[in-house]
Amino acid sequence: QKEVEQDPGPLSVPEGAIVSLNCTYSNSAFQYFMWYRQYSRKGPELLMYTYSSGNKEDGRFTAQVDKSSKYISLFIRDSQPSDSATYLCAMRTLGSARQLTFGSGTQLTVLP
Amino acid sequence: DVKVTQSSRYLVKRTGEKVFLECVQDMDHENMFWYRQDPGLGLRLIYFSYDVKMKEKGDIPEGYSVSREKKERFSLILESASTNQTSMYLCASSKPGQGVNTEAFFGQGTRLTVV
């Protein structure tokens, strides 16, 4: 079993839809949770960063962490065609600043 | 603008060749990483380095080696390329410590095909 599970999709939604992307994990020591966005033929770039449990909002994006359920989510409101990309969840433990464990990524297409 | 630069975007090599993938960062980061990315498997860590001349194995180091002679440069070496090493290779760098300012910055990736 993988340490981090992510639904690979692909996910296709109409413009303006609310998108929910999710990851589950098994290592209860994970404390830092991130979402990276990767456009086609590009490297991943950090989108959201959350420490421990709770919600974090940045514009149209909201990251949620539920440590009791070992479940994290990324919500995209009013989705735009420019949001079409692969979204990767990533996490690491408190003592391991060097290593991230990634999900397999969800490919999202927002149709105009 | 911060930058991680990988020397090649696309490479085609023959089975058995020795292959060098180069990565340079201009952010004075201590940590550097090499990942490979395959469909359905996400990013898997091959090797990382937290200082010059220091290296540690990641999850899938077999068939690879690395070199870090200077802080800004981290090289991935495929000693004898095989077809199962056909993949997208991503280099990343980060500062040490905790917090959001230790985020990993990625290069554009090198798509390697071994024939």
Coordinates of N, CA and C in Angstrom, one line a residue:
Chain A
Q1 N 0.8 -1.2 0.0 CA 0.0 0.0 0.0 C 0.9 1.2 0.0
K2 N 0.5 2.2 -0.9 CA 1.3 3.4 -0.9 C 1.0 4.3 0.3
E3 N 2.0 5.1 0.7 CA 1.9 6.0 1.9 C 0.9 7.0 1.6
V4 N 0.8 7.5 0.4 CA -0.1 8.6 0.0 C -0.9 8.1 -1.3
E5 N -2.2 8.1 -1.2 CA -3.1 7.7 -2.3 C -3.8 8.9 -2.8
Q6 N -3.8 9.0 -4.1 CA -4.5 10.1 -4.8 C -5.2 9.6 -6.0
D7 N -6.5 9.9 -6.2 CA -7.3 9.5 -7.3 C -6.6 10.2 -8.6
P8 N -6.2 9.4 -9.5 CA -5.5 9.9 -10.7 C -6.4 10.6 -11.7
G9 N -7.7 10.4 -11.6 CA -8.6 11.0 -12.6 C -8.5 10.2 -13.9
P10 N -8.6 10.9 -15.1 CA -8.7 12.3 -15.2 C -10.0 12.9 -14.8
L11 N -10.0 14.1 -14.4 CA -11.2 14.8 -14.0 C -11.5 15.9 -15.0
S12 N -12.7 16.0 -15.5 CA -13.1 17.0 -16.5 C -14.4 17.7 -16.0
V13 N -14.3 19.0 -15.9 CA -15.4 19.8 -15.3 C -15.7 21.0 -16.2
P14 N -16.9 21.6 -16.2 CA -17.2 22.8 -17.0 C -16.6 24.0 -16.2
E15 N -16.3 25.0 -16.9 CA -15.9 26.3 -16.4 C -16.9 26.8 -15.3
G16 N -16.4 27.3 -14.2 CA -17.2 27.8 -13.1 C -17.6 26.7 -12.1
A17 N -17.3 25.5 -12.3 CA -17.6 24.4 -11.4 C -16.7 24.5 -10.1
I18 N -17.1 23.9 -9.1 CA -16.3 23.7 -7.9 C -15.6 22.3 -8.0
V19 N -14.3 22.4 -7.8 CA -13.5 21.1 -8.0 C -13.0 20.7 -6.6
S20 N -13.1 19.4 -6.4 CA -12.6 18.8 -5.1 C -11.5 17.8 -5.5
L21 N -10.3 18.0 -5.0 CA -9.2 17.0 -5.2 C -8.8 16.5 -3.8
N22 N -8.5 15.2 -3.7 CA -8.3 14.6 -2.4 C -7.2 13.6 -2.4
C23 N -6.6 13.5 -1.2 CA -5.6 12.5 -0.9 C -5.8 11.9 0.4
T24 N -5.5 10.6 0.5 CA -5.5 10.0 1.8 C -4.0 9.5 2.1
Y25 N -3.7 9.4 3.4 CA -2.4 8.9 3.7 C -2.4 8.0 4.9
S26 N -1.3 7.3 5.1 CA -1.3 6.3 6.2 C -0.3 6.7 7.3
N27 N 0.6 7.5 7.0 CA 1.7 7.9 8.0 C 1.2 9.0 8.9
S28 N 0.9 8.7 10.2 CA 0.3 9.7 11.1 C 1.4 10.7 11.5
A29 N 2.6 10.5 11.1 CA 3.7 11.5 11.5 C 3.7 12.6 10.5
F30 N 3.0 12.6 9.4 CA 3.0 13.7 8.5 C 2.4 14.9 9.1
Q31 N 3.1 16.1 9.0 CA 2.7 17.3 9.7 C 2.5 18.4 8.7
Y32 N 3.3 18.4 7.6 CA 3.2 19.4 6.6 C 2.6 18.9 5.3
F33 N 1.6 19.7 4.8 CA 0.8 19.2 3.7 C 0.8 20.3 2.6
M34 N 1.1 19.8 1.4 CA 1.2 20.8 0.3 C 0.4 20.3 -0.9
W35 N 0.1 21.2 -1.8 CA -0.5 21.0 -3.1 C 0.4 21.6 -4.1
Y36 N 0.9 20.9 -5.1 CA 1.6 21.4 -6.2 C 0.8 21.3 -7.5
R37 N 1.0 22.3 -8.3 CA 0.3 22.3 -9.6 C 1.3 22.1 -10.7
Q38 N 1.1 21.3 -11.6 CA 2.0 21.0 -12.7 C 1.3 21.1 -14.1
Y39 N 1.7 22.2 -14.8 CA 1.2 22.3 -16.2 C 1.9 21.4 -17.1
S40 N 1.3 21.1 -18.2 CA 1.9 20.1 -19.2 C 3.3 20.6 -19.6
R41 N 4.2 19.6 -19.5 CA 5.6 19.8 -19.9 C 6.3 20.9 -19.1
K42 N 5.9 21.0 -17.8 CA 6.5 21.9 -16.9 C 6.8 21.2 -15.6
G43 N 7.7 21.7 -14.7 CA 7.9 21.2 -13.4 C 6.8 21.6 -12.5
P44 N 6.6 20.9 -11.4 CA 5.5 21.3 -10.4 C 5.9 22.6 -9.7
E45 N 4.9 23.3 -9.3 CA 5.1 24.5 -8.5 C 4.2 24.5 -7.3
L46 N 4.6 25.1 -6.2 CA 3.8 25.0 -5.0 C 2.6 25.9 -5.1
L47 N 1.5 25.4 -4.7 CA 0.2 26.1 -4.8 C -0.3 26.5 -3.4
M48 N -0.3 25.5 -2.5 CA -0.8 25.7 -1.2 C 0.0 24.9 -0.2
Y49 N 0.1 25.5 1.0 CA 1.0 24.9 2.1 C 0.2 25.0 3.4
T50 N 0.1 23.8 4.1 CA -0.6 23.8 5.4 C 0.2 23.0 6.4
Y51 N 0.2 23.6 7.6 CA 0.8 22.9 8.7 C -0.2 22.3 9.6
S52 N -0.2 21.0 9.9 CA -1.1 20.3 10.7 C -2.6 20.4 10.2
S53 N -3.5 20.4 11.1 CA -4.9 20.3 10.7 C -5.5 21.7 10.5
G54 N -6.6 21.7 9.7 CA -7.3 23.0 9.5 C -7.5 23.4 8.1
N55 N -8.0 24.6 7.9 CA -8.2 25.1 6.5 C -7.3 26.3 6.2
K56 N -7.0 26.4 5.0 CA -6.3 27.6 4.5 C -6.9 28.0 3.2
E57 N -7.1 29.3 3.0 CA -7.7 29.8 1.8 C -6.8 30.8 1.2
D58 N -6.8 30.7 -0.2 CA -6.0 31.7 -1.0 C -6.7 31.9 -2.3
G59 N -7.4 33.0 -2.3 CA -8.2 33.3 -3.5 C -9.3 32.3 -3.7
R60 N -9.3 31.7 -4.9 CA -10.2 30.6 -5.3 C -9.9 29.2 -4.7
F61 N -8.8 29.1 -4.1 CA -8.3 27.8 -3.6 C -8.4 27.7 -2.1
T62 N -8.9 26.5 -1.6 CA -8.9 26.2 -0.2 C -8.3 24.9 0.0
A63 N -7.4 24.8 1.0 CA -6.8 23.5 1.4 C -7.3 23.1 2.7
Q64 N -7.7 21.9 2.8 CA -8.2 21.3 4.1 C -7.4 20.1 4.5
V65 N -7.1 20.0 5.8 CA -6.4 18.9 6.4 C -7.2 18.3 7.5
D66 N -7.5 17.1 7.5 CA -8.2 16.4 8.6 C -7.3 15.3 9.0
K67 N -6.5 15.5 10.0 CA -5.5 14.6 10.5 C -6.1 13.3 11.1
S68 N -7.3 13.5 11.7 CA -7.9 12.4 12.4 C -8.4 11.3 11.4
S69 N -8.7 11.8 10.2 CA -9.1 10.9 9.1 C -8.0 10.6 8.1
K70 N -6.9 11.3 8.3 CA -5.7 11.2 7.4 C -6.2 11.5 6.0
Y71 N -6.7 12.7 5.8 CA -7.4 13.0 4.6 C -7.1 14.5 4.3
I72 N -6.7 14.8 3.1 CA -6.5 16.2 2.8 C -7.3 16.5 1.5
S73 N -7.7 17.8 1.3 CA -8.5 18.2 0.1 C -8.0 19.5 -0.4
L74 N -8.2 19.7 -1.6 CA -8.0 21.0 -2.3 C -9.3 21.3 -3.0
F75 N -9.9 22.5 -2.7 CA -11.1 22.9 -3.4 C -10.7 24.1 -4.3
I76 N -11.3 24.1 -5.5 CA -11.1 25.2 -6.4 C -12.5 25.7 -6.8
R77 N -12.7 27.0 -6.4 CA -14.0 27.6 -6.7 C -13.9 28.3 -8.0
D78 N -15.1 28.4 -8.7 CA -15.1 29.1 -10.0 C -14.0 28.7 -10.9
S79 N -13.9 27.5 -11.1 CA -12.7 26.9 -11.9 C -12.7 27.6 -13.3
Q80 N -11.4 27.7 -13.7 CA -11.1 28.4 -15.0 C -10.3 27.4 -15.9
P81 N -10.4 27.6 -17.2 CA -9.6 26.8 -18.1 C -8.1 26.8 -17.8
S82 N -7.7 27.9 -17.2 CA -6.3 28.1 -16.9 C -5.9 27.2 -15.6
D83 N -6.9 26.6 -15.0 CA -6.7 25.7 -13.9 C -6.4 24.3 -14.4
S84 N -6.5 24.1 -15.6 CA -6.3 22.7 -16.2 C -4.8 22.4 -16.0
A85 N -4.5 21.3 -15.3 CA -3.2 20.9 -14.9 C -3.3 19.6 -14.1
T86 N -2.1 19.1 -13.8 CA -2.1 18.0 -12.8 C -1.8 18.5 -11.5
Y87 N -2.6 18.1 -10.5 CA -2.4 18.5 -9.1 C -1.9 17.4 -8.3
L88 N -0.8 17.7 -7.6 CA -0.1 16.7 -6.8 C -0.2 17.1 -5.3
C89 N -0.6 16.2 -4.5 CA -0.5 16.4 -3.1 C 0.9 15.9 -2.6
A90 N 1.4 16.5 -1.6 CA 2.7 16.2 -1.0 C 2.7 16.4 0.5
M91 N 3.5 15.6 1.2 CA 3.5 15.8 2.6 C 4.8 15.3 3.2
R92 N 5.1 15.8 4.4 CA 6.3 15.4 5.0 C 6.2 15.4 6.5
T93 N 7.1 14.7 7.2 CA 7.1 14.7 8.7 C 7.8 15.9 9.2
L94 N 7.7 16.1 10.5 CA 8.3 17.3 11.2 C 9.8 17.3 11.1
G95 N 10.4 16.1 11.2 CA 11.8 16.0 11.3 C 12.5 15.8 9.9
S96 N 11.7 15.8 8.9 CA 12.3 15.5 7.6 C 12.1 16.6 6.6
A97 N 12.8 17.7 6.8 CA 12.7 18.8 5.9 C 13.2 18.5 4.5
R98 N 13.9 17.4 4.3 CA 14.5 17.1 3.0 C 13.6 16.4 2.1
Q99 N 12.7 15.6 2.7 CA 12.0 14.6 1.8 C 10.5 14.9 1.8
L100 N 9.9 14.9 0.6 CA 8.5 15.0 0.5 C 8.0 13.6 -0.1
T101 N 6.8 13.2 0.4 CA 6.1 12.1 -0.2 C 5.0 12.6 -1.0
F102 N 5.0 12.2 -2.3 CA 4.0 12.7 -3.2 C 2.9 11.7 -3.5
G103 N 1.7 12.2 -3.8 CA 0.6 11.4 -4.4 C 0.9 11.3 -5.9
S104 N 0.2 10.5 -6.5 CA 0.4 10.2 -8.0 C -0.1 11.3 -8.9
G105 N -0.9 12.2 -8.3 CA -1.4 13.3 -9.1 C -2.7 13.1 -9.7
T106 N -3.5 14.2 -9.8 CA -4.8 14.1 -10.5 C -4.8 15.1 -11.6
Q107 N -5.1 14.6 -12.8 CA -5.2 15.4 -14.0 C -6.5 16.1 -14.1
L108 N -6.6 17.4 -14.1 CA -7.8 18.2 -14.2 C -7.9 18.9 -15.5
T109 N -9.0 18.9 -16.1 CA -9.3 19.7 -17.3 C -10.6 20.5 -17.1
V110 N -10.5 21.8 -17.2 CA -11.7 22.7 -17.1 C -12.1 23.1 -18.5
L111 N -13.3 22.8 -18.9 CA -13.7 23.0 -20.2 C -14.4 24.4 -20.3
P112 N -14.0 25.2 -21.3 CA -14.6 26.5 -21.5 C -16.1 26.4 -21.9
Chain B
D1 N 14.0 36.3 -10.1 CA 13.2 35.1 -10.3 C 14.0 33.9 -10.0
V2 N 13.5 33.1 -9.0 CA 14.2 31.9 -8.6 C 14.3 30.9 -9.8
K3 N 15.4 30.1 -9.8 CA 15.5 29.2 -11.0 C 16.2 27.9 -10.7
V4 N 15.6 26.8 -11.2 CA 16.3 25.6 -11.2 C 16.3 25.2 -12.7
T5 N 17.5 25.0 -13.2 CA 17.7 24.7 -14.6 C 18.2 23.4 -14.9
Q6 N 17.5 22.6 -15.7 CA 18.0 21.3 -16.1 C 18.6 21.4 -17.5
S7 N 19.7 20.8 -17.7 CA 20.4 21.0 -19.0 C 19.7 20.6 -20.2
S8 N 18.8 19.6 -20.2 CA 18.2 19.2 -21.4 C 16.7 19.0 -21.1
R9 N 15.9 19.3 -22.1 CA 14.4 19.1 -22.0 C 14.1 17.7 -22.5
Y10 N 14.8 17.2 -23.6 CA 14.5 15.9 -24.1 C 15.9 15.3 -24.4
L11 N 16.0 14.0 -24.1 CA 17.1 13.2 -24.4 C 16.7 11.8 -24.9
V12 N 17.5 11.3 -26.0 CA 17.3 10.0 -26.4 C 18.6 9.3 -26.3
K13 N 18.7 8.2 -25.6 CA 20.0 7.5 -25.4 C 19.8 6.0 -25.7
R14 N 20.9 5.3 -26.0 CA 20.8 3.9 -26.3 C 21.1 3.1 -25.0
T15 N 20.5 1.9 -25.0 CA 20.7 1.0 -23.9 C 22.2 0.8 -23.7
G16 N 22.6 0.8 -22.4 CA 24.0 0.6 -22.1 C 24.8 1.9 -22.0
E17 N 24.3 3.0 -22.5 CA 25.1 4.2 -22.5 C 25.1 4.8 -21.1
K18 N 26.2 5.5 -20.8 CA 26.2 6.3 -19.5 C 25.6 7.6 -19.8
V19 N 24.7 8.0 -18.9 CA 23.9 9.2 -19.2 C 24.1 10.2 -18.0
F20 N 24.3 11.5 -18.3 CA 24.5 12.5 -17.3 C 23.3 13.5 -17.4
L21 N 22.6 13.7 -16.3 CA 21.6 14.7 -16.3 C 22.1 15.8 -15.3
E22 N 22.1 17.1 -15.8 CA 22.7 18.1 -15.0 C 21.6 19.1 -14.5
C23 N 21.8 19.6 -13.3 CA 20.8 20.5 -12.7 C 21.6 21.6 -12.0
V24 N 21.2 22.8 -12.2 CA 21.8 24.0 -11.6 C 20.7 24.9 -10.9
Q25 N 21.0 25.3 -9.7 CA 20.0 26.3 -9.1 C 20.8 27.5 -8.6
D26 N 20.0 28.6 -8.7 CA 20.7 29.9 -8.4 C 20.2 30.6 -7.1
M27 N 19.6 29.7 -6.2 CA 19.0 30.2 -5.0 C 19.8 30.0 -3.7
D28 N 21.0 29.4 -3.9 CA 21.9 29.2 -2.8 C 21.3 28.2 -1.8
H29 N 20.5 27.2 -2.4 CA 19.9 26.2 -1.5 C 20.8 25.1 -1.2
E30 N 20.7 24.7 0.1 CA 21.5 23.6 0.5 C 21.0 22.2 0.0
N31 N 19.7 22.0 0.0 CA 19.1 20.8 -0.4 C 18.9 20.7 -1.9
M32 N 19.2 19.6 -2.5 CA 18.9 19.3 -3.9 C 18.4 17.9 -4.0
F33 N 17.5 17.6 -5.0 CA 16.8 16.4 -5.1 C 16.7 16.0 -6.6
W34 N 16.7 14.7 -6.8 CA 16.3 14.1 -8.1 C 15.2 13.2 -7.9
Y35 N 14.1 13.4 -8.7 CA 12.9 12.6 -8.8 C 12.8 12.0 -10.2
R36 N 12.1 10.9 -10.3 CA 11.5 10.5 -11.6 C 10.0 10.5 -11.5
Q37 N 9.3 10.8 -12.6 CA 7.9 10.9 -12.6 C 7.3 10.0 -13.7
D38 N 6.5 9.1 -13.3 CA 5.9 8.1 -14.2 C 4.4 8.1 -14.0
P39 N 3.7 7.9 -15.1 CA 2.2 7.9 -15.0 C 1.7 6.9 -14.0
G40 N 0.8 7.4 -13.1 CA 0.2 6.5 -12.1 C 1.1 6.3 -10.9
L41 N 2.4 6.7 -10.9 CA 3.3 6.5 -9.8 C 3.7 7.8 -9.1
G42 N 3.4 8.9 -9.8 CA 3.8 10.2 -9.2 C 5.2 10.4 -9.2
L43 N 5.7 11.2 -8.3 CA 7.1 11.5 -8.1 C 7.8 10.6 -7.1
R44 N 8.9 10.0 -7.6 CA 9.6 9.1 -6.7 C 11.0 9.6 -6.5
L45 N 11.5 9.6 -5.3 CA 12.8 10.2 -5.0 C 13.9 9.2 -5.3
I46 N 14.9 9.7 -6.1 CA 16.0 8.8 -6.4 C 17.1 9.0 -5.5
Y47 N 17.6 10.3 -5.4 CA 18.7 10.7 -4.5 C 18.4 12.1 -4.0
F48 N 19.0 12.5 -2.9 CA 19.0 13.8 -2.5 C 20.3 14.2 -1.8
S49 N 20.6 15.5 -1.7 CA 21.9 15.9 -1.2 C 21.5 17.1 -0.3
Y50 N 22.1 17.2 0.9 CA 21.9 18.3 1.8 C 23.1 19.2 2.0
D51 N 24.2 18.8 1.2 CA 25.4 19.6 1.3 C 26.3 19.2 0.2
V52 N 27.3 20.0 -0.1 CA 28.3 19.6 -1.1 C 28.9 18.3 -0.7
K53 N 29.1 17.5 -1.7 CA 29.7 16.1 -1.5 C 28.9 15.2 -0.6
M54 N 27.8 15.6 -0.2 CA 26.9 14.7 0.6 C 25.8 14.2 -0.2
K55 N 25.4 12.9 -0.1 CA 24.3 12.4 -0.8 C 23.6 11.3 0.1
E56 N 22.3 11.2 -0.2 CA 21.6 10.1 0.5 C 20.6 9.4 -0.5
K57 N 20.5 8.1 -0.4 CA 19.6 7.4 -1.3 C 18.1 7.8 -0.9
G58 N 17.3 7.8 -2.0 CA 15.9 8.0 -1.8 C 15.2 6.6 -1.9
D59 N 14.1 6.6 -2.5 CA 13.3 5.3 -2.6 C 13.7 4.4 -3.7
I60 N 14.3 4.9 -4.7 CA 14.6 4.1 -5.9 C 16.0 4.4 -6.5
P61 N 17.0 4.2 -5.7 CA 18.4 4.6 -6.2 C 19.1 3.6 -7.1
E62 N 18.5 2.4 -7.2 CA 19.2 1.4 -8.0 C 19.3 1.8 -9.5
G63 N 20.6 1.7 -10.0 CA 20.9 2.0 -11.4 C 21.3 3.5 -11.6
Y64 N 21.3 4.2 -10.5 CA 21.6 5.7 -10.5 C 22.7 6.0 -9.5
S65 N 23.4 7.0 -9.9 CA 24.4 7.6 -8.9 C 24.3 9.1 -9.0
V66 N 24.8 9.9 -8.1 CA 24.8 11.3 -8.2 C 26.1 11.9 -7.8
S67 N 26.2 13.2 -8.2 CA 27.5 13.9 -7.8 C 27.1 15.4 -7.5
R68 N 27.7 15.8 -6.4 CA 27.5 17.2 -6.0 C 28.8 17.8 -5.6
E69 N 29.5 18.3 -6.5 CA 30.9 18.9 -6.3 C 30.8 20.4 -5.9
K70 N 29.7 21.1 -6.4 CA 29.5 22.5 -6.0 C 28.0 22.6 -5.5
K71 N 27.9 23.6 -4.7 CA 26.5 23.8 -4.0 C 25.4 24.0 -5.0
E72 N 25.7 24.7 -6.1 CA 24.6 25.0 -7.1 C 24.3 23.9 -8.1
R73 N 25.1 22.8 -8.1 CA 25.0 21.8 -9.2 C 24.8 20.4 -8.6
F74 N 23.9 19.7 -9.2 CA 23.6 18.3 -8.7 C 23.4 17.5 -10.0
S75 N 24.2 16.5 -10.2 CA 24.1 15.7 -11.4 C 23.6 14.3 -11.1
L76 N 22.8 13.8 -12.0 CA 22.3 12.4 -11.9 C 22.9 11.6 -13.0
I77 N 23.4 10.5 -12.6 CA 24.2 9.6 -13.6 C 23.5 8.3 -13.7
L78 N 23.2 7.9 -14.9 CA 22.7 6.6 -15.2 C 23.9 5.8 -15.7
E79 N 24.4 4.9 -14.9 CA 25.6 4.2 -15.2 C 25.6 3.4 -16.5
S80 N 24.5 2.7 -16.7 CA 24.3 1.9 -17.9 C 22.8 1.9 -18.2
A81 N 22.4 2.9 -19.0 CA 21.0 3.1 -19.3 C 20.2 1.9 -19.7
S82 N 19.0 1.7 -19.2 CA 18.1 0.6 -19.6 C 16.8 1.2 -19.9
T83 N 16.0 0.4 -20.7 CA 14.7 0.9 -21.2 C 13.8 1.2 -20.0
N84 N 13.9 0.6 -18.9 CA 13.0 0.9 -17.8 C 13.4 2.2 -17.1
Q85 N 14.4 2.8 -17.5 CA 14.7 4.1 -17.0 C 14.2 5.3 -17.9
T86 N 13.4 4.9 -18.9 CA 12.7 5.9 -19.7 C 11.7 6.5 -18.8
S87 N 11.8 7.9 -18.7 CA 10.9 8.6 -17.7 C 11.1 10.1 -17.8
M88 N 10.3 10.8 -17.0 CA 10.6 12.2 -16.8 C 11.4 12.4 -15.6
Y89 N 12.5 13.1 -15.6 CA 13.4 13.3 -14.5 C 13.2 14.8 -14.0
L90 N 13.0 15.0 -12.8 CA 12.8 16.3 -12.2 C 13.8 16.6 -11.1
C91 N 14.5 17.7 -11.2 CA 15.4 18.2 -10.2 C 14.7 19.2 -9.4
A92 N 15.0 19.3 -8.1 CA 14.4 20.3 -7.2 C 15.4 20.7 -6.2
S93 N 15.2 21.9 -5.6 CA 16.1 22.4 -4.6 C 15.2 23.1 -3.5
S94 N 15.8 23.1 -2.3 CA 15.1 23.8 -1.2 C 16.1 24.2 -0.1
K95 N 15.6 25.1 0.7 CA 16.3 25.5 1.9 C 16.1 24.4 3.0
P96 N 17.0 24.3 3.9 CA 16.8 23.4 5.1 C 15.9 24.0 6.1
G97 N 15.4 23.2 7.1 CA 14.6 23.8 8.1 C 13.1 23.4 8.0
Q98 N 12.3 24.2 8.6 CA 10.8 23.9 8.6 C 10.1 25.2 8.0
G99 N 8.9 25.0 7.8 CA 8.1 26.2 7.3 C 8.0 26.3 5.8
V100 N 7.1 27.2 5.4 CA 6.8 27.3 4.0 C 8.0 27.8 3.2
N101 N 8.9 28.5 3.8 CA 10.0 29.0 3.0 C 11.0 27.9 2.7
T102 N 10.7 26.7 3.1 CA 11.5 25.5 2.7 C 10.9 24.8 1.6
E103 N 10.0 25.4 0.9 CA 9.3 24.7 -0.2 C 10.3 24.3 -1.3
A104 N 10.0 23.2 -2.0 CA 10.9 22.7 -3.1 C 10.5 23.4 -4.4
F105 N 11.6 23.9 -5.1 CA 11.4 24.5 -6.4 C 11.9 23.5 -7.4
F106 N 11.2 23.3 -8.4 CA 11.5 22.3 -9.4 C 12.0 22.9 -10.7
G107 N 12.8 22.1 -11.4 CA 13.2 22.4 -12.8 C 12.1 22.0 -13.7
Q108 N 12.3 22.3 -15.0 CA 11.3 22.0 -16.1 C 11.2 20.5 -16.4
G109 N 12.2 19.7 -16.0 CA 12.1 18.3 -16.3 C 12.9 17.9 -17.5
T110 N 13.5 16.7 -17.5 CA 14.1 16.1 -18.7 C 13.4 14.9 -19.0
R111 N 12.9 14.8 -20.2 CA 12.2 13.6 -20.7 C 13.2 12.7 -21.3
L112 N 13.6 11.6 -20.7 CA 14.6 10.7 -21.2 C 14.0 9.5 -21.8
T113 N 14.4 9.2 -23.0 CA 13.9 8.0 -23.7 C 15.2 7.1 -23.9
V114 N 15.1 5.9 -23.5 CA 16.2 4.9 -23.7 C 15.7 3.9 -24.7
V115 N 16.4 3.8 -25.8 CA 16.0 2.9 -26.9 C 17.0 1.7 -27.0

